[in-house]
Short mmCIF file of C-alpha atoms in Angstrom, two decimals:
data_model
loop_
_atom_site.label_atom_id
_atom_site.label_comp_id
_atom_site.label_asym_id
_atom_site.label_seq_id
_atom_site.Cartn_x
_atom_site.Cartn_y
_atom_site.Cartn_z
CA MET A 523 0.00 0.00 0.00
CA ASP A 524 1.41 3.40 -0.89
CA ILE A 525 0.23 6.97 -1.21
CA LYS A 526 -0.22 6.63 -4.96
CA HIS A 527 -2.71 3.76 -4.60
CA MET A 528 -4.66 5.75 -2.01
CA ASN A 529 -4.79 8.67 -4.41
CA TYR A 530 -6.13 6.45 -7.22
CA PHE A 531 -8.81 5.06 -4.92
CA VAL A 532 -9.95 8.50 -3.73
CA GLU A 533 -10.08 9.78 -7.33
CA VAL A 534 -12.25 6.82 -8.40
CA VAL A 535 -14.72 7.66 -5.64
CA ASP A 536 -14.62 11.43 -6.22
CA GLN A 537 -14.93 11.11 -10.02
CA GLY A 538 -17.71 8.53 -9.83
CA GLY A 539 -15.83 5.70 -11.56
CA MET A 540 -12.58 4.49 -13.02
CA THR A 541 -13.17 5.99 -16.47
CA ASN A 542 -13.46 9.54 -15.19
CA ALA A 543 -10.64 8.99 -12.69
CA SER A 544 -8.43 7.74 -15.54
CA LYS A 545 -9.12 10.88 -17.57
CA HIS A 546 -8.60 13.17 -14.58
CA LEU A 547 -5.31 11.55 -13.60
CA TYR A 548 -4.10 10.98 -17.18
CA ILE A 549 -3.46 7.36 -16.28
CA ALA A 550 -4.60 4.23 -18.12
CA GLN A 551 -7.70 2.65 -16.62
CA PRO A 552 -6.10 -0.81 -16.21
CA THR A 553 -3.42 0.77 -14.02
CA ILE A 554 -6.06 2.20 -11.72
CA SER A 555 -8.03 -1.05 -11.75
CA LYS A 556 -4.96 -3.04 -10.73
CA ALA A 557 -4.15 -0.55 -7.96
CA ILE A 558 -7.66 -0.95 -6.51
CA LYS A 559 -7.38 -4.73 -6.71
CA ASP A 560 -4.00 -4.65 -4.97
CA LEU A 561 -5.48 -2.54 -2.18
CA GLU A 562 -8.37 -4.94 -1.66
CA GLU A 563 -6.03 -7.93 -1.60
CA GLU A 564 -3.75 -6.27 0.90
CA LEU A 565 -6.64 -5.24 3.13
CA GLY A 566 -8.34 -8.60 2.72
CA MET A 567 -11.76 -7.08 2.03
CA PRO A 568 -13.63 -5.45 -0.85
CA LEU A 569 -13.78 -1.66 -1.04
CA PHE A 570 -16.54 -1.46 -3.71
CA ASP A 571 -19.88 -3.22 -3.82
CA ARG A 572 -19.72 -4.66 -7.32
CA SER A 573 -23.24 -6.14 -7.15
CA LYS A 574 -24.67 -2.70 -7.91
CA ARG A 575 -24.61 -1.01 -11.28
CA GLN A 576 -23.58 2.36 -9.91
CA LEU A 577 -20.34 2.91 -7.97
CA SER A 578 -20.96 2.08 -4.33
CA LEU A 579 -18.58 1.72 -1.43
CA THR A 580 -18.72 -1.10 1.11
CA ASP A 581 -18.59 -0.23 4.80
CA ALA A 582 -14.86 -0.95 4.72
CA GLY A 583 -14.52 1.15 1.56
CA GLN A 584 -16.25 4.10 3.23
CA ILE A 585 -13.86 4.00 6.18
CA PHE A 586 -10.85 3.55 3.91
CA TYR A 587 -12.00 6.49 1.80
CA GLN A 588 -12.26 8.83 4.81
CA LYS A 589 -8.90 7.78 6.20
CA SER A 590 -7.23 8.01 2.80
CA LYS A 591 -8.53 11.58 2.43
CA GLU A 592 -7.01 12.46 5.79
CA ILE A 593 -3.67 10.86 4.92
CA LEU A 594 -3.54 12.55 1.52
CA ALA A 595 -4.30 15.94 3.09
CA LEU A 596 -1.44 15.45 5.56
CA TYR A 597 0.84 14.32 2.74
CA HIS A 598 0.07 17.33 0.55
CA ASN A 599 0.42 19.76 3.47
CA LEU A 600 3.76 18.32 4.55
CA PRO A 601 5.95 20.54 2.33
CA THR A 602 4.16 23.63 3.64
CA GLU A 603 4.63 22.49 7.23
CA MET A 604 8.31 21.81 6.58
CA ASN A 605 8.74 25.25 5.05
CA HIS A 606 7.14 26.75 8.15
CA ILE A 607 9.82 25.07 10.23
CA LEU A 608 12.63 26.22 7.97
CA ASP A 609 11.22 29.73 7.89
CA LEU A 610 10.89 29.56 11.70
CA GLU A 611 7.17 30.28 11.59
CA THR A 612 6.93 27.63 14.28
CA GLY A 613 9.31 26.10 16.81
CA HIS A 614 9.92 25.57 20.52
CA ILE A 615 13.14 25.81 22.54
CA SER A 616 13.63 24.60 26.11
CA ILE A 617 16.44 26.43 27.93
CA GLY A 618 18.01 25.69 31.30
CA LEU A 619 19.10 28.92 33.02
CA SER A 620 21.67 29.33 35.74
CA ALA A 621 20.04 30.65 38.91
CA VAL A 622 23.13 32.84 39.39
CA MET A 623 23.35 34.79 36.16
CA ASN A 624 22.86 38.29 34.84
CA MET A 625 19.64 38.03 32.84
CA ASN A 626 19.82 41.48 31.24
CA LYS A 627 22.00 40.69 28.22
CA PHE A 628 20.31 37.34 27.71
CA ILE A 629 16.84 38.88 27.75
CA GLN A 630 17.95 41.61 25.35
CA ILE A 631 19.11 39.00 22.81
CA LEU A 632 15.95 36.99 23.42
CA GLY A 633 13.83 40.05 22.67
CA GLU A 634 15.68 40.67 19.39
CA PHE A 635 15.20 37.03 18.40
CA HIS A 636 11.48 37.21 19.21
CA GLN A 637 11.08 40.28 17.03
CA GLN A 638 12.53 38.37 14.10
CA TYR A 639 10.86 35.01 14.82
CA PRO A 640 7.68 35.80 16.79
CA LYS A 641 6.12 32.33 16.51
CA VAL A 642 8.99 30.50 18.20
CA THR A 643 8.09 29.74 21.82
CA PHE A 644 10.39 29.19 24.82
CA ASN A 645 10.38 27.22 28.05
CA PHE A 646 12.77 28.39 30.79
CA ILE A 647 13.89 26.21 33.69
CA GLU A 648 16.09 27.75 36.39
CA ASN A 649 18.56 25.47 38.17
CA GLY A 650 22.11 24.97 39.32
CA GLY A 651 24.78 24.10 36.77
CA LYS A 652 24.99 20.43 37.71
CA THR A 653 21.25 19.93 37.20
CA ILE A 654 21.39 21.80 33.89
CA GLU A 655 24.09 19.45 32.62
CA ALA A 656 22.07 16.44 33.80
CA GLN A 657 18.95 17.77 32.06
CA LEU A 658 20.89 18.15 28.83
CA ALA A 659 22.28 14.64 29.18
CA ASN A 660 18.76 13.28 29.76
CA ASP A 661 17.36 15.22 26.77
CA GLU A 662 15.04 17.25 29.02
CA ILE A 663 16.21 20.62 27.67
CA ASP A 664 17.72 21.79 24.38
CA ILE A 665 20.39 24.20 25.59
CA GLY A 666 21.67 25.42 28.94
CA ILE A 667 23.46 28.40 30.46
CA THR A 668 25.96 27.43 33.12
CA THR A 669 29.52 27.77 34.37
CA LEU A 670 32.38 27.16 31.97
CA PRO A 671 34.38 25.09 31.30
CA VAL A 672 32.32 21.93 30.77
CA ASP A 673 33.15 18.41 29.62
CA LYS A 674 34.12 18.94 25.98
CA THR A 675 33.52 15.29 25.15
CA MET A 676 29.84 15.73 26.00
CA PHE A 677 29.01 19.38 25.29
CA ASN A 678 29.58 22.14 22.80
CA SER A 679 29.88 25.54 24.42
CA MET A 680 29.92 29.25 23.66
CA PRO A 681 31.13 31.88 26.19
CA LEU A 682 28.54 34.36 27.40
CA TYR A 683 30.40 36.65 29.82
CA GLN A 684 33.02 36.73 32.60
CA GLU A 685 32.84 38.50 35.94
CA ASP A 686 34.40 38.73 39.39
CA LEU A 687 33.05 36.92 42.42
CA ARG A 688 32.91 39.36 45.33
CA LEU A 689 32.40 39.21 49.05
CA ILE A 690 28.93 40.49 49.92
CA LEU A 691 28.07 41.46 53.51
CA HIS A 692 26.01 43.87 55.59
CA LYS A 693 27.32 47.45 55.75
CA GLU A 694 27.72 47.13 59.52
CA HIS A 695 30.06 44.14 59.21
CA PRO A 696 33.67 44.92 60.25
CA LEU A 697 35.01 43.91 56.84
CA ALA A 698 32.60 46.24 55.01
CA GLN A 699 35.10 49.10 55.11
CA LYS A 700 37.82 47.09 53.38
CA ASP A 701 38.61 47.63 49.72
CA VAL A 702 40.27 44.25 49.34
CA VAL A 703 40.34 41.04 51.37
CA LYS A 704 42.18 37.78 50.94
CA MET A 705 40.38 34.48 51.15
CA ALA A 706 42.34 33.65 54.32
CA ASN A 707 40.76 36.71 56.01
CA LEU A 708 37.38 34.96 55.87
CA GLU A 709 38.33 31.90 57.92
CA ASP A 710 36.25 32.91 60.94
CA GLU A 711 33.20 34.06 58.99
CA ASP A 712 29.82 32.33 58.74
CA PHE A 713 29.06 31.60 55.09
CA ILE A 714 25.77 31.65 53.25
CA LEU A 715 26.33 29.45 50.20
CA PHE A 716 24.40 27.91 47.39
CA ASN A 717 23.63 24.22 47.67
CA GLU A 718 25.73 21.42 46.20
CA ASN A 719 23.86 21.63 42.90
CA PHE A 720 25.78 24.82 42.05
CA TYR A 721 29.32 24.95 40.71
CA LEU A 722 29.66 28.31 42.48
CA ASN A 723 29.45 26.43 45.78
CA ASP A 724 32.30 24.11 44.72
CA LYS A 725 34.41 27.06 43.57
CA ILE A 726 34.10 28.91 46.87
CA ILE A 727 34.83 25.83 48.98
CA GLU A 728 37.86 24.94 46.87
CA ALA A 729 39.25 28.50 47.15
CA ALA A 730 38.76 28.43 50.92
CA LYS A 731 40.55 25.09 51.21
CA ASN A 732 43.44 26.45 49.15
CA ALA A 733 43.59 29.32 51.67
CA GLY A 734 43.87 26.80 54.51
CA PHE A 735 40.34 26.46 55.90
CA VAL A 736 36.95 24.86 55.33
CA PRO A 737 34.19 27.50 55.25
CA LYS A 738 31.72 27.34 58.12
CA THR A 739 28.41 27.17 56.29
CA ILE A 740 25.32 28.24 58.23
CA SER A 741 22.87 28.17 55.32
CA LYS A 742 22.60 26.69 51.84
CA ILE A 743 20.16 28.14 49.36
CA SER A 744 19.01 27.73 45.77
CA GLN A 745 17.85 31.30 45.04
CA TRP A 746 20.27 34.23 45.20
CA ASN A 747 17.59 36.76 46.22
CA PHE A 748 17.02 34.89 49.50
CA ILE A 749 20.54 35.96 50.51
CA GLU A 750 19.25 39.52 51.02
CA ASN A 751 17.08 38.43 53.93
CA LEU A 752 19.85 36.43 55.55
CA LEU A 753 22.41 39.22 55.20
CA ASN A 754 19.96 41.75 56.58
CA ALA A 755 19.58 39.52 59.61
CA HIS A 756 23.39 39.55 60.06
CA LEU A 757 23.53 35.79 59.65
CA GLY A 758 26.80 35.75 57.76
CA VAL A 759 28.59 36.69 54.56
CA SER A 760 28.37 35.37 51.05
CA ILE A 761 30.25 35.41 47.75
CA LEU A 762 28.30 36.32 44.64
CA PRO A 763 28.93 37.33 41.02
CA GLU A 764 29.26 41.09 40.70
CA ASN A 765 26.27 41.41 38.37
CA ILE A 766 24.02 39.79 40.97
CA ILE A 767 25.39 42.09 43.67
CA LYS A 768 24.34 45.12 41.62
CA ILE A 769 20.72 43.99 41.91
CA LEU A 770 20.76 43.77 45.73
CA ASP A 771 19.61 46.66 47.90
CA HIS A 772 21.89 49.33 49.42
CA ASN A 773 22.21 47.77 52.87
CA PHE A 774 25.15 45.73 51.69
CA ALA A 775 28.79 46.29 50.88
CA ASN A 776 30.81 44.26 48.43
CA VAL A 777 34.55 43.76 48.65
CA TYR A 778 37.05 42.61 46.05
CA ILE A 779 38.66 39.25 46.94
CA ASP A 780 42.36 39.04 46.12
CA ASP A 781 42.26 35.51 44.75
CA PRO A 782 42.54 34.52 41.06
CA ALA A 783 39.97 31.76 41.62
CA MET A 784 37.34 34.37 42.49
CA ARG A 785 36.35 34.93 38.88
CA TRP A 786 34.08 32.84 36.70
CA GLU A 787 32.68 32.52 33.20
CA LEU A 788 29.19 31.62 32.10
CA GLY A 789 28.35 30.19 28.73
CA VAL A 790 25.76 28.52 26.55
CA ILE A 791 26.12 24.74 26.25
CA TRP A 792 24.38 22.01 24.26
CA ARG A 793 24.87 18.28 23.90
CA LYS A 794 27.23 17.19 21.14
CA ASP A 795 25.34 14.07 20.06
CA LYS A 796 21.82 15.51 20.26
CA TYR A 797 19.76 16.45 17.21
CA LEU A 798 18.95 20.14 17.47
CA SER A 799 15.73 21.46 16.00
CA HIS A 800 15.95 24.15 13.35
CA ALA A 801 14.70 26.72 15.87
CA THR A 802 17.38 25.74 18.41
CA ARG A 803 20.16 25.89 15.81
CA LYS A 804 18.91 29.28 14.65
CA TRP A 805 18.85 30.54 18.25
CA ILE A 806 22.47 29.40 18.82
CA ASP A 807 23.60 31.08 15.59
CA PHE A 808 21.68 34.20 16.58
CA MET A 809 23.48 34.34 19.94
CA LYS A 810 26.90 33.77 18.35
CA VAL A 811 26.46 36.88 16.24
CA ARG A 812 25.39 39.07 19.16
CA LEU A 813 27.80 37.95 21.86
#
């Protein structure tokens, strides 16, 4: 059974017989007759009631006619649908976002993309970098924004921006008047850190260990804006990217940390072996041009 046989059958019904269908399709009548016979043999049931003088469908023929019409409509519309995809009239992209990132530049690029391709839709999922990588590996999202570098055997990547990680603390804290501190100066401080799902957490702990101490963690969080409440309550200090610090209120001071490890880079990543939809590939190319 193929699409051509279905087309012959539908034309026979629509044209009221094989003679008219033959003329309409510019195909010899025996060819159409054989195609109908092949269909009936494959289905194991007659499609036409041949006991009547006028063309009449059996119950099976009526069902097959309706379904064939549906299949032919889908078949004929397929090139248009494919062109819609290529023209980005449709499409959906699922993006994993770092919970510790500056959204301004990303949103600006997203807005420009939307102006050009308004029918592409997005799904955003905010998480720590480790979860984002796992979601990519499990094919739950299309692309992610997380800390670089990543495993180059698994992911392609594109840098987004770099920034300093700074000490953030209440203005009344004794260290608030400092311009610069070393990591070793923070040995006796209570730390408010992100949970283990965040590479930022690993980076801070590693830097502290290199300075000769393990940070005393009094709270672990998953949302950076919750830090404001904890700092206001004088519960400790934290280390955040400078772009996040700019968003916090004016009750806090931020201090440069004299440690080369206190800098990080965020980037866009996607799985190497995953098929990317046309919309996703277009979005990646769009970002490459604007970064």
